[in-house]
């Protein structure tokens, strides 16, 4: 049992709210970018059906499917192809007015399930489910989940109904196949990559947004003011962002956590079997302590743990 606060905001509403806060001095253009050009002085963005935009600096925040970086000669290196599969869908209670818990994280019951965890949480007036899986996308189980999500989940996680209550899936199951990639040759004139456009995130690790916001914070608070203080936008300036130790530490942590979640879920060697036992036994013990002393359990949870386990 945790007492973390859920804000229950969908990404599109979050983005819309942040856009609404942009100062009037910011020129905002919505559109699909078809091409970009970058150089040591001016950058150019071509937008479908709209005039080109030019600027001193181009920040590419185009996510994991990014292809625009190719226009400026930036490649990407695969760290792990087909690292994980993520599914998202909305549910409502079946045969009851509410679920047994407002939010629940349910871990895979057996290593052979390949399920890291299933997260239920309230968002935008419904209960959202995110499911994080380490299986091949060609596995027949994946098709079964898309075609019959409720039945497939109940078969794979037999304890789920008892813990959460019966549910009905009320919309289509969306899915994402994530490759872990890192941009290469990115120290280029005039352009900087942030967030998933620079390094993709395994959704199960839950580090993508913190990494993105770290990039934004480092750019806004440290690098861009320095870059703008002198003429030009040569690669030597841009390099200071990629060499920033705070950014590098966050990116490293994202990769570590991605590996950790995958190994914790599916690795069967002795080391990981033992680690899994320790990880979940610790949670069970804390849960028991929480029942009679929530404050003591919270203190134990706060004790320093190995870095890679800190947010799991
Ligand atoms: C199901 C799921 C659950 C997740 N859960 C978590 C979590 O709990 N915690 C966490 O930290 N992270 C989570 N993540 C990862 C997180 O969503 C990403 O790491 C984060 O959104 C990356 O932000 P970004 O701005 O770099 O890219 P994105 O959020 O992908 O944004 C990129 C944007 O650029 C736009 N774009 C791309 N190309 C063009 C173009 N040519 N023209 C115009 N626009 C373009 C895209 O449409 C998109 O809107 C999850 C991911 C998924 C899929």
mmCIF file of C-alpha atoms and ligand atoms in Angstrom:
data_model
loop_
_atom_site.group_PDB
_atom_site.id
_atom_site.type_symbol
_atom_site.label_atom_id
_atom_site.label_comp_id
_atom_site.label_asym_id
_atom_site.label_seq_id
_atom_site.Cartn_x
_atom_site.Cartn_y
_atom_site.Cartn_z
ATOM 1 C CA UNK A 1 0.000 0.000 0.000
ATOM 2 C CA UNK A 2 1.392 3.390 -0.916
ATOM 3 C CA UNK A 3 0.048 6.844 -0.294
ATOM 4 C CA UNK A 4 1.329 8.471 -3.467
ATOM 5 C CA UNK A 5 -0.947 11.136 -4.904
ATOM 6 C CA UNK A 6 -2.481 10.538 -8.334
ATOM 7 C CA UNK A 7 -3.306 13.670 -10.302
ATOM 8 C CA UNK A 8 -5.319 11.729 -12.894
ATOM 9 C CA UNK A 9 -4.484 13.912 -15.890
ATOM 10 C CA UNK A 10 -4.235 12.534 -19.418
ATOM 11 C CA UNK A 11 -1.198 13.640 -21.428
ATOM 12 C CA UNK A 12 -3.209 15.609 -24.008
ATOM 13 C CA UNK A 13 -4.912 17.652 -21.260
ATOM 14 C CA UNK A 14 -1.563 18.207 -19.551
ATOM 15 C CA UNK A 15 0.006 19.440 -22.782
ATOM 16 C CA UNK A 16 -3.016 21.678 -23.514
ATOM 17 C CA UNK A 17 -2.797 23.191 -20.002
ATOM 18 C CA UNK A 18 0.918 23.898 -20.397
ATOM 19 C CA UNK A 19 0.379 25.460 -23.823
ATOM 20 C CA UNK A 20 -2.321 27.706 -22.334
ATOM 21 C CA UNK A 21 0.331 29.049 -19.929
ATOM 22 C CA UNK A 22 2.677 30.168 -22.715
ATOM 23 C CA UNK A 23 3.267 33.926 -22.441
ATOM 24 C CA UNK A 24 1.703 36.113 -25.159
ATOM 25 C CA UNK A 25 5.203 36.925 -26.447
ATOM 26 C CA UNK A 26 5.621 33.314 -27.622
ATOM 27 C CA UNK A 27 4.536 32.700 -31.211
ATOM 28 C CA UNK A 28 2.829 29.307 -31.246
ATOM 29 C CA UNK A 29 2.326 27.395 -34.498
ATOM 30 C CA UNK A 30 0.566 23.994 -34.591
ATOM 31 C CA UNK A 31 1.340 21.820 -37.597
ATOM 32 C CA UNK A 32 3.232 18.831 -38.977
ATOM 33 C CA UNK A 33 6.870 19.500 -39.716
ATOM 34 C CA UNK A 34 7.959 18.032 -43.052
ATOM 35 C CA UNK A 35 11.663 18.995 -43.008
ATOM 36 C CA UNK A 36 14.306 20.808 -40.975
ATOM 37 C CA UNK A 37 17.622 22.433 -41.864
ATOM 38 C CA UNK A 38 20.327 23.391 -39.378
ATOM 39 C CA UNK A 39 23.531 25.431 -39.599
ATOM 40 C CA UNK A 40 25.872 27.563 -37.488
ATOM 41 C CA UNK A 41 23.689 30.712 -37.783
ATOM 42 C CA UNK A 42 20.000 30.168 -38.720
ATOM 43 C CA UNK A 43 17.757 27.102 -38.579
ATOM 44 C CA UNK A 44 14.736 26.439 -40.790
ATOM 45 C CA UNK A 45 11.574 24.427 -40.077
ATOM 46 C CA UNK A 46 9.190 23.544 -42.932
ATOM 47 C CA UNK A 47 5.587 23.018 -41.830
ATOM 48 C CA UNK A 48 2.976 21.426 -44.079
ATOM 49 C CA UNK A 49 0.622 24.094 -45.450
ATOM 50 C CA UNK A 50 2.267 26.965 -43.553
ATOM 51 C CA UNK A 51 5.181 29.360 -44.068
ATOM 52 C CA UNK A 52 8.648 28.203 -42.956
ATOM 53 C CA UNK A 53 9.850 29.244 -39.498
ATOM 54 C CA UNK A 54 13.458 30.331 -38.950
ATOM 55 C CA UNK A 55 15.261 30.690 -35.622
ATOM 56 C CA UNK A 56 18.693 30.742 -33.993
ATOM 57 C CA UNK A 57 18.219 27.362 -32.308
ATOM 58 C CA UNK A 58 16.213 24.269 -33.248
ATOM 59 C CA UNK A 59 15.115 21.998 -30.370
ATOM 60 C CA UNK A 60 13.867 18.622 -31.629
ATOM 61 C CA UNK A 61 11.448 17.126 -29.086
ATOM 62 C CA UNK A 62 9.775 14.760 -31.526
ATOM 63 C CA UNK A 63 9.691 11.605 -29.408
ATOM 64 C CA UNK A 64 10.643 8.014 -30.112
ATOM 65 C CA UNK A 65 9.299 7.851 -33.666
ATOM 66 C CA UNK A 66 11.459 10.782 -34.696
ATOM 67 C CA UNK A 67 12.659 10.846 -38.298
ATOM 68 C CA UNK A 68 13.388 14.571 -38.660
ATOM 69 C CA UNK A 69 16.844 14.110 -37.100
ATOM 70 C CA UNK A 70 17.891 12.388 -40.345
ATOM 71 C CA UNK A 71 17.506 15.754 -42.148
ATOM 72 C CA UNK A 72 20.368 17.106 -40.029
ATOM 73 C CA UNK A 73 22.551 13.976 -40.320
ATOM 74 C CA UNK A 74 21.892 12.541 -36.862
ATOM 75 C CA UNK A 75 21.745 8.742 -36.638
ATOM 76 C CA UNK A 76 20.634 6.512 -33.797
ATOM 77 C CA UNK A 77 22.197 3.473 -32.203
ATOM 78 C CA UNK A 78 20.119 0.562 -30.928
ATOM 79 C CA UNK A 79 20.831 -0.246 -27.297
ATOM 80 C CA UNK A 80 18.063 -2.853 -27.175
ATOM 81 C CA UNK A 81 15.754 -3.639 -30.086
ATOM 82 C CA UNK A 82 12.176 -4.536 -29.091
ATOM 83 C CA UNK A 83 12.928 -3.924 -25.425
ATOM 84 C CA UNK A 84 9.321 -3.934 -24.228
ATOM 85 C CA UNK A 85 5.661 -3.863 -25.171
ATOM 86 C CA UNK A 86 3.216 -1.502 -23.499
ATOM 87 C CA UNK A 87 -0.572 -1.652 -23.682
ATOM 88 C CA UNK A 88 -3.049 1.022 -22.618
ATOM 89 C CA UNK A 89 -6.837 0.830 -22.290
ATOM 90 C CA UNK A 90 -9.700 2.127 -20.142
ATOM 91 C CA UNK A 91 -11.807 -0.052 -17.836
ATOM 92 C CA UNK A 92 -14.929 0.262 -15.715
ATOM 93 C CA UNK A 93 -16.227 -1.961 -12.871
ATOM 94 C CA UNK A 94 -18.426 -4.914 -13.863
ATOM 95 C CA UNK A 95 -21.108 -6.094 -11.428
ATOM 96 C CA UNK A 96 -20.188 -3.470 -8.811
ATOM 97 C CA UNK A 97 -20.343 0.301 -8.507
ATOM 98 C CA UNK A 98 -16.600 0.707 -7.833
ATOM 99 C CA UNK A 99 -13.316 -1.200 -7.876
ATOM 100 C CA UNK A 100 -11.855 -2.477 -4.597
ATOM 101 C CA UNK A 101 -9.059 0.128 -4.801
ATOM 102 C CA UNK A 102 -8.900 3.507 -6.553
ATOM 103 C CA UNK A 103 -5.481 2.509 -7.968
ATOM 104 C CA UNK A 104 -3.580 -0.751 -8.111
ATOM 105 C CA UNK A 105 -0.207 -1.984 -9.335
ATOM 106 C CA UNK A 106 -0.398 -5.716 -9.972
ATOM 107 C CA UNK A 107 2.859 -7.565 -10.735
ATOM 108 C CA UNK A 108 3.147 -10.599 -13.010
ATOM 109 C CA UNK A 109 2.492 -13.832 -11.140
ATOM 110 C CA UNK A 110 5.033 -16.039 -12.960
ATOM 111 C CA UNK A 111 8.233 -15.340 -14.859
ATOM 112 C CA UNK A 112 6.781 -17.139 -17.892
ATOM 113 C CA UNK A 113 4.015 -14.458 -18.089
ATOM 114 C CA UNK A 114 6.593 -11.899 -19.164
ATOM 115 C CA UNK A 115 4.446 -9.343 -17.336
ATOM 116 C CA UNK A 116 6.274 -6.699 -15.354
ATOM 117 C CA UNK A 117 3.189 -4.961 -13.973
ATOM 118 C CA UNK A 118 -0.332 -3.806 -14.704
ATOM 119 C CA UNK A 119 -1.175 -0.361 -13.426
ATOM 120 C CA UNK A 120 -4.755 0.776 -12.817
ATOM 121 C CA UNK A 121 -5.226 4.431 -11.934
ATOM 122 C CA UNK A 122 -7.943 7.079 -12.158
ATOM 123 C CA UNK A 123 -7.558 9.507 -15.065
ATOM 124 C CA UNK A 124 -9.991 11.873 -16.757
ATOM 125 C CA UNK A 125 -13.083 10.359 -15.069
ATOM 126 C CA UNK A 126 -12.278 6.724 -16.013
ATOM 127 C CA UNK A 127 -9.884 4.043 -14.769
ATOM 128 C CA UNK A 128 -6.883 3.745 -17.037
ATOM 129 C CA UNK A 129 -4.883 0.529 -17.330
ATOM 130 C CA UNK A 130 -1.243 0.451 -18.464
ATOM 131 C CA UNK A 131 0.320 -2.973 -18.923
ATOM 132 C CA UNK A 132 4.102 -3.423 -19.267
ATOM 133 C CA UNK A 133 5.240 -6.658 -20.875
ATOM 134 C CA UNK A 134 8.518 -8.263 -21.951
ATOM 135 C CA UNK A 135 7.389 -10.600 -24.755
ATOM 136 C CA UNK A 136 7.992 -10.731 -28.489
ATOM 137 C CA UNK A 137 5.428 -8.703 -30.444
ATOM 138 C CA UNK A 138 4.788 -11.812 -32.598
ATOM 139 C CA UNK A 139 3.766 -13.898 -29.556
ATOM 140 C CA UNK A 140 0.138 -15.171 -30.029
ATOM 141 C CA UNK A 141 -0.551 -13.924 -26.484
ATOM 142 C CA UNK A 142 -0.197 -10.361 -27.784
ATOM 143 C CA UNK A 143 -2.961 -10.881 -30.356
ATOM 144 C CA UNK A 144 -5.129 -12.561 -27.721
ATOM 145 C CA UNK A 145 -4.684 -9.569 -25.437
ATOM 146 C CA UNK A 146 -5.766 -7.175 -28.184
ATOM 147 C CA UNK A 147 -8.753 -9.338 -29.219
ATOM 148 C CA UNK A 148 -9.953 -10.465 -25.766
ATOM 149 C CA UNK A 149 -8.236 -8.229 -23.195
ATOM 150 C CA UNK A 150 -10.358 -9.073 -20.145
ATOM 151 C CA UNK A 151 -10.296 -12.854 -20.656
ATOM 152 C CA UNK A 152 -6.579 -12.911 -21.500
ATOM 153 C CA UNK A 153 -5.679 -10.898 -18.411
ATOM 154 C CA UNK A 154 -7.794 -13.086 -16.141
ATOM 155 C CA UNK A 155 -6.199 -16.249 -17.562
ATOM 156 C CA UNK A 156 -2.670 -14.833 -17.177
ATOM 157 C CA UNK A 157 -3.170 -13.156 -13.790
ATOM 158 C CA UNK A 158 -5.561 -15.477 -11.923
ATOM 159 C CA UNK A 159 -5.448 -13.395 -8.716
ATOM 160 C CA UNK A 160 -6.431 -10.152 -10.402
ATOM 161 C CA UNK A 161 -10.222 -10.317 -10.052
ATOM 162 C CA UNK A 162 -10.048 -11.111 -6.329
ATOM 163 C CA UNK A 163 -7.722 -8.175 -5.708
ATOM 164 C CA UNK A 164 -9.285 -5.520 -7.901
ATOM 165 C CA UNK A 165 -12.802 -6.693 -8.770
ATOM 166 C CA UNK A 166 -14.285 -7.603 -12.138
ATOM 167 C CA UNK A 167 -13.843 -5.145 -14.984
ATOM 168 C CA UNK A 168 -14.974 -4.381 -18.484
ATOM 169 C CA UNK A 169 -12.593 -2.967 -21.098
ATOM 170 C CA UNK A 170 -14.444 -0.010 -22.612
ATOM 171 C CA UNK A 171 -12.264 0.921 -25.574
ATOM 172 C CA UNK A 172 -9.628 -0.297 -27.991
ATOM 173 C CA UNK A 173 -6.338 -1.622 -26.601
ATOM 174 C CA UNK A 174 -3.498 0.667 -27.754
ATOM 175 C CA UNK A 175 -0.002 -0.778 -27.903
ATOM 176 C CA UNK A 176 3.562 0.490 -28.190
ATOM 177 C CA UNK A 177 6.649 -1.517 -29.107
ATOM 178 C CA UNK A 178 9.700 0.229 -27.675
ATOM 179 C CA UNK A 179 13.241 0.041 -28.996
ATOM 180 C CA UNK A 180 15.848 1.584 -26.735
ATOM 181 C CA UNK A 181 17.916 3.867 -28.958
ATOM 182 C CA UNK A 182 20.389 6.704 -28.416
ATOM 183 C CA UNK A 183 21.164 9.460 -30.930
ATOM 184 C CA UNK A 184 24.649 9.391 -32.459
ATOM 185 C CA UNK A 185 26.694 12.151 -34.117
ATOM 186 C CA UNK A 186 24.366 14.625 -32.444
ATOM 187 C CA UNK A 187 26.857 17.403 -31.689
ATOM 188 C CA UNK A 188 25.774 19.420 -34.718
ATOM 189 C CA UNK A 189 25.463 23.101 -35.564
ATOM 190 C CA UNK A 190 22.187 24.757 -34.599
ATOM 191 C CA UNK A 191 20.142 21.751 -33.393
ATOM 192 C CA UNK A 192 19.660 19.971 -30.093
ATOM 193 C CA UNK A 193 17.661 16.788 -29.365
ATOM 194 C CA UNK A 194 15.807 16.324 -26.080
ATOM 195 C CA UNK A 195 13.637 13.666 -24.392
ATOM 196 C CA UNK A 196 12.844 10.526 -26.361
ATOM 197 C CA UNK A 197 14.176 12.110 -29.565
ATOM 198 C CA UNK A 198 17.630 11.897 -27.975
ATOM 199 C CA UNK A 199 17.237 8.621 -26.067
ATOM 200 C CA UNK A 200 14.080 6.543 -25.995
ATOM 201 C CA UNK A 201 12.607 5.393 -22.670
ATOM 202 C CA UNK A 202 11.241 2.033 -21.632
ATOM 203 C CA UNK A 203 7.711 2.934 -20.420
ATOM 204 C CA UNK A 204 7.945 0.285 -17.652
ATOM 205 C CA UNK A 205 10.857 2.157 -16.085
ATOM 206 C CA UNK A 206 8.783 5.334 -15.662
ATOM 207 C CA UNK A 207 11.750 7.647 -16.270
ATOM 208 C CA UNK A 208 10.786 9.212 -19.617
ATOM 209 C CA UNK A 209 9.132 12.347 -18.286
ATOM 210 C CA UNK A 210 11.781 12.996 -15.608
ATOM 211 C CA UNK A 211 14.466 12.642 -18.273
ATOM 212 C CA UNK A 212 12.619 14.990 -20.615
ATOM 213 C CA UNK A 213 12.113 17.594 -17.872
ATOM 214 C CA UNK A 214 15.774 17.313 -16.850
ATOM 215 C CA UNK A 215 16.740 18.108 -20.448
ATOM 216 C CA UNK A 216 14.355 21.078 -20.488
ATOM 217 C CA UNK A 217 15.603 22.356 -17.136
ATOM 218 C CA UNK A 218 19.277 22.099 -18.143
ATOM 219 C CA UNK A 219 18.602 23.861 -21.451
ATOM 220 C CA UNK A 220 16.526 26.674 -19.934
ATOM 221 C CA UNK A 221 18.516 27.290 -16.784
ATOM 222 C CA UNK A 222 22.075 26.688 -17.965
ATOM 223 C CA UNK A 223 22.822 26.211 -21.642
ATOM 224 C CA UNK A 224 20.481 28.292 -23.811
ATOM 225 C CA UNK A 225 21.183 31.564 -21.903
ATOM 226 C CA UNK A 226 24.915 30.973 -22.445
ATOM 227 C CA UNK A 227 24.478 30.066 -26.117
ATOM 228 C CA UNK A 228 22.363 33.143 -26.803
ATOM 229 C CA UNK A 229 24.869 35.465 -25.131
ATOM 230 C CA UNK A 230 27.270 35.287 -28.096
ATOM 231 C CA UNK A 231 26.744 35.152 -31.891
ATOM 232 C CA UNK A 232 26.317 31.865 -33.761
ATOM 233 C CA UNK A 233 25.136 28.400 -32.756
ATOM 234 C CA UNK A 234 28.120 26.187 -33.618
ATOM 235 C CA UNK A 235 28.369 22.523 -32.619
ATOM 236 C CA UNK A 236 30.873 23.378 -29.859
ATOM 237 C CA UNK A 237 28.111 25.234 -28.001
ATOM 238 C CA UNK A 238 25.566 22.449 -28.504
ATOM 239 C CA UNK A 239 28.077 19.871 -27.185
ATOM 240 C CA UNK A 240 27.952 21.424 -23.701
ATOM 241 C CA UNK A 241 24.364 20.179 -23.331
ATOM 242 C CA UNK A 242 25.158 16.563 -24.233
ATOM 243 C CA UNK A 243 28.212 16.675 -21.937
ATOM 244 C CA UNK A 244 26.180 18.070 -19.022
ATOM 245 C CA UNK A 245 26.793 15.665 -16.075
ATOM 246 C CA UNK A 246 23.233 16.057 -14.704
ATOM 247 C CA UNK A 247 21.733 15.153 -18.080
ATOM 248 C CA UNK A 248 24.147 12.269 -18.551
ATOM 249 C CA UNK A 249 23.350 10.868 -15.088
ATOM 250 C CA UNK A 250 19.587 10.962 -15.802
ATOM 251 C CA UNK A 251 20.001 9.267 -19.171
ATOM 252 C CA UNK A 252 22.244 6.623 -17.640
ATOM 253 C CA UNK A 253 19.675 5.999 -14.933
ATOM 254 C CA UNK A 254 16.967 5.582 -17.596
ATOM 255 C CA UNK A 255 19.017 2.848 -19.293
ATOM 256 C CA UNK A 256 19.832 1.150 -15.987
ATOM 257 C CA UNK A 257 16.203 1.084 -14.925
ATOM 258 C CA UNK A 258 15.092 -0.240 -18.319
ATOM 259 C CA UNK A 259 17.548 -3.152 -17.965
ATOM 260 C CA UNK A 260 16.589 -3.675 -14.352
ATOM 261 C CA UNK A 261 12.838 -3.974 -15.079
ATOM 262 C CA UNK A 262 13.444 -6.419 -17.916
ATOM 263 C CA UNK A 263 15.805 -8.633 -15.909
ATOM 264 C CA UNK A 264 13.638 -8.514 -12.811
ATOM 265 C CA UNK A 265 10.683 -9.677 -14.895
ATOM 266 C CA UNK A 266 12.106 -12.369 -17.160
ATOM 267 C CA UNK A 267 15.703 -13.320 -16.327
ATOM 268 C CA UNK A 268 15.923 -16.845 -14.954
ATOM 269 C CA UNK A 269 19.568 -17.126 -13.922
ATOM 270 C CA UNK A 270 20.328 -17.699 -10.256
ATOM 271 C CA UNK A 271 21.309 -14.094 -9.582
ATOM 272 C CA UNK A 272 18.033 -12.656 -10.855
ATOM 273 C CA UNK A 273 15.938 -15.382 -9.248
ATOM 274 C CA UNK A 274 17.504 -14.429 -5.917
ATOM 275 C CA UNK A 275 17.111 -10.730 -6.586
ATOM 276 C CA UNK A 276 13.439 -11.183 -7.455
ATOM 277 C CA UNK A 277 12.881 -13.032 -4.179
ATOM 278 C CA UNK A 278 14.541 -10.236 -2.201
ATOM 279 C CA UNK A 279 12.706 -7.483 -4.120
ATOM 280 C CA UNK A 280 9.206 -8.872 -3.622
ATOM 281 C CA UNK A 281 9.821 -10.273 -0.119
ATOM 282 C CA UNK A 282 10.899 -6.809 0.959
ATOM 283 C CA UNK A 283 7.655 -5.374 -0.429
ATOM 284 C CA UNK A 284 5.562 -8.028 1.335
ATOM 285 C CA UNK A 285 7.307 -7.390 4.667
ATOM 286 C CA UNK A 286 6.838 -3.631 4.296
ATOM 287 C CA UNK A 287 3.181 -4.198 3.491
ATOM 288 C CA UNK A 288 2.732 -6.213 6.707
ATOM 289 C CA UNK A 289 4.521 -3.526 8.752
ATOM 290 C CA UNK A 290 2.370 -0.863 7.083
ATOM 291 C CA UNK A 291 -0.765 -2.522 8.459
ATOM 292 C CA UNK A 292 0.132 -1.710 12.074
ATOM 293 C CA UNK A 293 2.606 1.180 11.678
ATOM 294 C CA UNK A 294 2.343 3.196 8.449
ATOM 295 C CA UNK A 295 4.888 5.750 9.701
ATOM 296 C CA UNK A 296 7.518 3.085 10.466
ATOM 297 C CA UNK A 297 6.910 1.460 7.057
ATOM 298 C CA UNK A 298 7.320 4.859 5.392
ATOM 299 C CA UNK A 299 10.620 5.353 7.259
ATOM 300 C CA UNK A 300 11.866 1.942 6.094
ATOM 301 C CA UNK A 301 10.819 2.709 2.516
ATOM 302 C CA UNK A 302 12.815 5.931 2.703
ATOM 303 C CA UNK A 303 16.040 4.120 3.647
ATOM 304 C CA UNK A 304 18.653 4.308 0.914
ATOM 305 C CA UNK A 305 18.292 1.509 -1.578
ATOM 306 C CA UNK A 306 20.496 0.566 -4.514
ATOM 307 C CA UNK A 307 20.164 3.381 -7.027
ATOM 308 C CA UNK A 308 18.415 1.405 -9.751
ATOM 309 C CA UNK A 309 15.608 0.296 -7.459
ATOM 310 C CA UNK A 310 14.785 3.735 -6.149
ATOM 311 C CA UNK A 311 11.616 4.397 -8.129
ATOM 312 C CA UNK A 312 10.359 0.875 -8.767
HETATM 313 C C1 LIG B 1 1.782 3.737 -22.344
HETATM 314 C C2 LIG B 1 2.966 4.542 -21.892
HETATM 315 C C3 LIG B 1 3.125 4.779 -20.546
HETATM 316 C C4 LIG B 1 4.195 5.533 -20.098
HETATM 317 N N1 LIG B 1 4.297 5.762 -18.769
HETATM 318 C C5 LIG B 1 5.275 6.575 -18.329
HETATM 319 C C6 LIG B 1 5.361 6.896 -16.944
HETATM 320 O O1 LIG B 1 4.585 6.431 -16.117
HETATM 321 N N2 LIG B 1 6.333 7.755 -16.540
HETATM 322 C C7 LIG B 1 7.219 8.296 -17.433
HETATM 323 O O2 LIG B 1 8.077 9.088 -17.030
HETATM 324 N N3 LIG B 1 7.175 7.990 -18.745
HETATM 325 C C8 LIG B 1 6.230 7.153 -19.223
HETATM 326 N N4 LIG B 1 6.177 6.865 -20.560
HETATM 327 C C9 LIG B 1 7.202 7.415 -21.463
HETATM 328 C C10 LIG B 1 6.896 8.888 -21.747
HETATM 329 O O3 LIG B 1 5.594 8.999 -22.270
HETATM 330 C C11 LIG B 1 7.897 9.441 -22.756
HETATM 331 O O4 LIG B 1 9.212 9.185 -22.325
HETATM 332 C C12 LIG B 1 7.716 10.953 -22.922
HETATM 333 O O5 LIG B 1 6.417 11.252 -23.382
HETATM 334 C C13 LIG B 1 8.751 11.516 -23.890
HETATM 335 O O6 LIG B 1 8.440 12.860 -24.132
HETATM 336 P P1 LIG B 1 8.917 13.573 -25.473
HETATM 337 O O7 LIG B 1 8.382 14.978 -25.421
HETATM 338 O O8 LIG B 1 10.382 13.377 -25.652
HETATM 339 O O9 LIG B 1 8.221 12.788 -26.673
HETATM 340 P P2 LIG B 1 6.666 12.571 -26.955
HETATM 341 O O10 LIG B 1 5.859 12.648 -25.710
HETATM 342 O O11 LIG B 1 6.595 11.338 -27.785
HETATM 343 O O12 LIG B 1 6.279 13.847 -27.823
HETATM 344 C C14 LIG B 1 6.760 14.016 -29.138
HETATM 345 C C15 LIG B 1 5.741 14.839 -29.908
HETATM 346 O O13 LIG B 1 6.313 15.261 -31.143
HETATM 347 C C16 LIG B 1 5.322 15.139 -32.144
HETATM 348 N N5 LIG B 1 5.970 15.023 -33.462
HETATM 349 C C17 LIG B 1 6.804 14.057 -33.919
HETATM 350 N N6 LIG B 1 7.168 14.298 -35.192
HETATM 351 C C18 LIG B 1 6.539 15.441 -35.549
HETATM 352 C C19 LIG B 1 6.502 16.211 -36.759
HETATM 353 N N7 LIG B 1 7.173 15.837 -37.855
HETATM 354 N N8 LIG B 1 5.756 17.348 -36.776
HETATM 355 C C20 LIG B 1 5.045 17.738 -35.678
HETATM 356 N N9 LIG B 1 5.042 17.059 -34.506
HETATM 357 C C21 LIG B 1 5.773 15.921 -34.464
HETATM 358 C C22 LIG B 1 4.564 13.881 -31.750
HETATM 359 O O14 LIG B 1 3.297 13.850 -32.361
HETATM 360 C C23 LIG B 1 4.484 14.048 -30.232
HETATM 361 O O15 LIG B 1 3.355 14.781 -29.849
HETATM 362 C C24 LIG B 1 5.128 6.074 -21.038
HETATM 363 C C25 LIG B 1 4.981 5.821 -22.406
HETATM 364 C C26 LIG B 1 3.917 5.062 -22.836
HETATM 365 C C27 LIG B 1 3.769 4.801 -24.314
#
